[in-house]
C-alpha cells in the first residue's frame, strides 16, 4: 500500500486543467495530507499541452519525482508526454467515447470512463474533469467527501446548484469505477490526518508577506510568472488602506513605487527578467537616492523573451550587477515557499533600515508550485516592522546643517542617513540621481563624490556586521561531499539526500537564501573533499560567486532545459559528479 | 500649512545655472507663486522632475523633491501622491523629457487623472544636450542632428492630452508672468491632472521660437471669449496649427480624480509596527 501518490491531469490549454488540479490539491490538503504541485504549461491560452501534477503524502513533500501513479489524460499527448513516468500498475483514466483511441502503455491499467456523458448526466459536459476526480478518488481509496468541500470552496460563489451538480458529477465518476473496475485496480490508500494545512504558492506567499510587513503600495505590469503577486494583492491590500496600480510598463511601475516610497510608504514592485531590464535605469536612482524599495524578480527562462513559462535561475548576475556604475543593493533569494513569506518581510525591514533597494529573487518553479504548510509557519504575531532611521520634527535638529537645512544624505558613521517623510516640518529636501552632497544637491567635487560613495558602501559593512546572513543545513555535517544550492532547488535537494543515503552516499547540504550580503562558506568548502554547486542555469552564476569567495574550484550541476530539478534525477546527477572525481 | 507663506519660501539658496535669459526662470517663478498663493508650504509640497535644463528645477526650489531619471517624473509623482494624498504634487518636465522619452507615461498620466500638476517647459529643443531637435521642434528646424530639419511634423501635446481624456489642459508663456502664474494656479486648484504646456524659450539654442516670436504671435484665450468647459471649442483651438494660444483651453468641471474613484484617502506611511491585527485571516484563506 503506497502512502505517496503521484497524480496528474493533462490536456490542452483551455481544458480547465489548472482549476481541476487545484480542486484535487485542496481536497487532499483538507484531508490533512501534504501536497506538492507542479505545472507544465505552454505559453499559449488555448491549445498546447498542459498538465497539473500533484504529489501527496502524509509526510512533508518537497519536490517532484519522475513517477506517476494516476494520470487523468484528456488527450493522447498527455499519455505520450508522461510515458516515461508511468510504471507497472499506474492507472490512466481516459474517456474512450472521445474520438481518440487511447494507446495505453504495457503494464499500465487503463480506466475508461465516459467522462463527458456522465458529466452531461450531472448537468453539463463542462464538469467532465470533475467526473474524473470522482473516479480518481475511488481508485485512490480517498473519501469523496473531501472533494465535496473543495468543490464547495471553488463554486459556492456561483450558487448552490452548481456545487450540487459538481458533487453529483464526482459521484457518477466514483460509481462508474466501482461498477466496472472494482477488481482490476492496484491498491492505493490515502490515509487522512487531523492536520489543517494551508495550500499556497510562492507568489501568494510573497504577496501575503508584503501585506504583513506593511507594504501598502504596489505597482506592476503583468508578466509571467510574477503576475500572481499582483493578483494576490489586488483586492486584499486595499483592506488595509493600500493600493495596487497596474502601470503602463515596468519603467512606470518602478518609478511609481519609488515615488510612493519617498512619500514614506512601504512599496514594492514585482516582475520577471524582461521587466527587470526595463527597471534597471531607475534601479540606480533608487539606490543613489537611498530610497527603500523592494523589487521582486520572479525569474523565468531567458534571455530576451526566452521561454516565458519555463524555469530558470539565470538572473542572479543581473540582480547583483545590473545597472551602470556601482551601487550597493541587497539580494535575497527565498529557498522555499514559506521563506517567500518570511524573506519578503525581511526585505522590507532591510530596505528601510539600510535605505537600499532590495532585490527579492524568486523563480518560476516556486511561483507556480503550491505546497501545504502548517498555518503556524506564517505566524503573524512574529512579524516585526522596523522602519529604520525615520526622523520627525522633534529629532530633526541633529541632521540640520549650519543654515538649518535638512541633510537627507548625512554622512553618518554607519552610513545610514535620516529619513524625513514629506509633511515633516523642517525636513524639506531634495534627492537626485546625480551625485550629490549631504544636502542632496548635485556635486562633482572629488571629495564629496568619494564621501557619498563610501557612505553608501558603509551601509553594507554595517549590515554585514549587524544582521545574520545565515544558511540552512541538511544531511551529514561531517560528510566529505558538500552540496550548495540557492533558491527553489532546496526541496529537490533535501529529498535527493534520501536517495543518496539509500545508496550509502553521505552528503552535507547547504541551502543559501542570501546572495548579497551572503554567508561566508569558506570554512565549509575547505572542510569538504568535493563541493558541488547546484543551480538552474547554464553558467553557474552562484558557483562563480562562491569560487570568488573561497578561491577554490567548485564542481557544478546545472540544469537549463526549462524544467526544475527532480529529486531522483538530482540524486543521480550528484552521484555521477562525485564518482567522476573518484575514478578520474 | 501656514497662511503667511510667501513664494520666496519656495526658493532654495542655490543660484540657478540656467543661461541668463532662459525661459525657465519665469516658468519656475510662476510655479512657486502658484504654490504659495494656493496655500501650500514647502513641507507639504513635493516636486518631481525628469532630466534636462527643465529638470534642474527641483534644485532651485525648496520643498520635498526628487530629481529622477529622464522622462519618468510623472510615474514618480503618481506614486508620491497616491501614497500620501495630503501632499501637493507638482511635476516638471521638458518637451523632450515629457513628449519623447516620457510620452507613454504622459498619455497614461493624463487618463489616470491623479490630482497633481504637470508643468512642461516647452522650448522646442533639447537644451541640456546642446541643441538637438525635440518632438515639438518645427518640421524644418535645423539642428545639429537634423541639418535639414526633422522632416516630420511636431507633436501637439495639447491634442494628445485631449485625446487621452485630459480634464485640465492649458498653455502659458513664461515671460507673461501674471498670466502664467494664474494659469498654473488654476491647474493646482483643479481636481485631477492639471496639465500646463509652457512656452519657455531657450535663448542659447533656439533662434526661431524666441521671446519676440511668442510675444508677437500669442493669442490670449480670454480675449476670444473661449469657454474652457466646451470640449468641441477646445478641440478647434488645439487643432489650429497656425496659432499659439495661452490660457485654460479645456477644463472638465466634473472631473473626478483617481483617488476619489478608488477610494484612496489614507497616508500610507502610517503602518502598524507588526502585521495587521486580522492578518491570520490572510493565512486562513488558504485552507
Ligand atoms: C536615458 C537617457 N537618455 C538620454 C539622456 C540625455 N539627455 C539629457 S537631457 C536630454 C534632453 C532634454 O530635453 P528637454 O526635455 O527638451 O529639456 P531641456 O533641456 O530643453 O529643458 C537628453 C536626451 C539621459 N539623461 N538619459
Ligand atoms: S540651454 Fe536653453 S533651456 Fe538650457 S538653460 Fe540655457 S537657455 Fe535655458
Coordinates of C-alpha atoms and ligand atoms in Angstrom, one line a residue, chain A residues 281, chain B residues 51-54 70 94-97 101 123 125-129, ligand 1:
Chain A
X281 CA 18.0 52.6 -15.0
Chain B
X51 CA 16.2 65.3 -16.9
X52 CA 17.0 68.3 -19.0
X53 CA 17.5 72.0 -18.2
X54 CA 13.9 71.8 -17.1
X70 CA 14.8 61.1 -18.0
X94 CA 10.8 69.4 -20.7
X95 CA 9.4 68.8 -24.2
X96 CA 12.0 66.1 -24.8
X97 CA 11.6 64.6 -21.3
X101 CA 11.2 59.5 -23.9
X123 CA 11.4 75.3 -25.6
X125 CA 14.7 72.0 -28.5
X126 CA 16.9 69.8 -26.4
X127 CA 18.7 72.3 -24.2
X128 CA 20.9 70.3 -21.8
X129 CA 22.3 68.1 -24.6
Ligands
LIG1 C1 18.1 57.7 -20.8 C2 18.7 58.9 -21.1 N1 18.9 59.2 -22.4 C3 19.4 60.4 -22.7 C4 19.8 61.3 -21.8 C5 20.4 62.6 -22.2 N2 19.5 63.8 -22.1 C6 19.7 64.6 -21.1 S1 18.6 65.9 -21.2 C7 18.0 65.4 -22.7 C8 17.0 66.2 -23.4 C9 16.3 67.2 -22.7 O1 15.5 67.9 -23.5 P1 14.2 68.6 -22.9 O2 13.4 67.7 -22.2 O3 13.6 69.3 -24.1 O4 14.7 69.6 -21.8 P2 15.5 71.0 -21.9 O5 17.0 70.6 -21.6 O6 15.4 71.5 -23.3 O7 14.9 71.8 -20.8 C10 18.6 64.2 -23.0 C11 18.3 63.5 -24.3 C12 19.6 61.0 -20.4 N3 19.9 61.8 -19.4 N4 19.0 59.8 -20.1

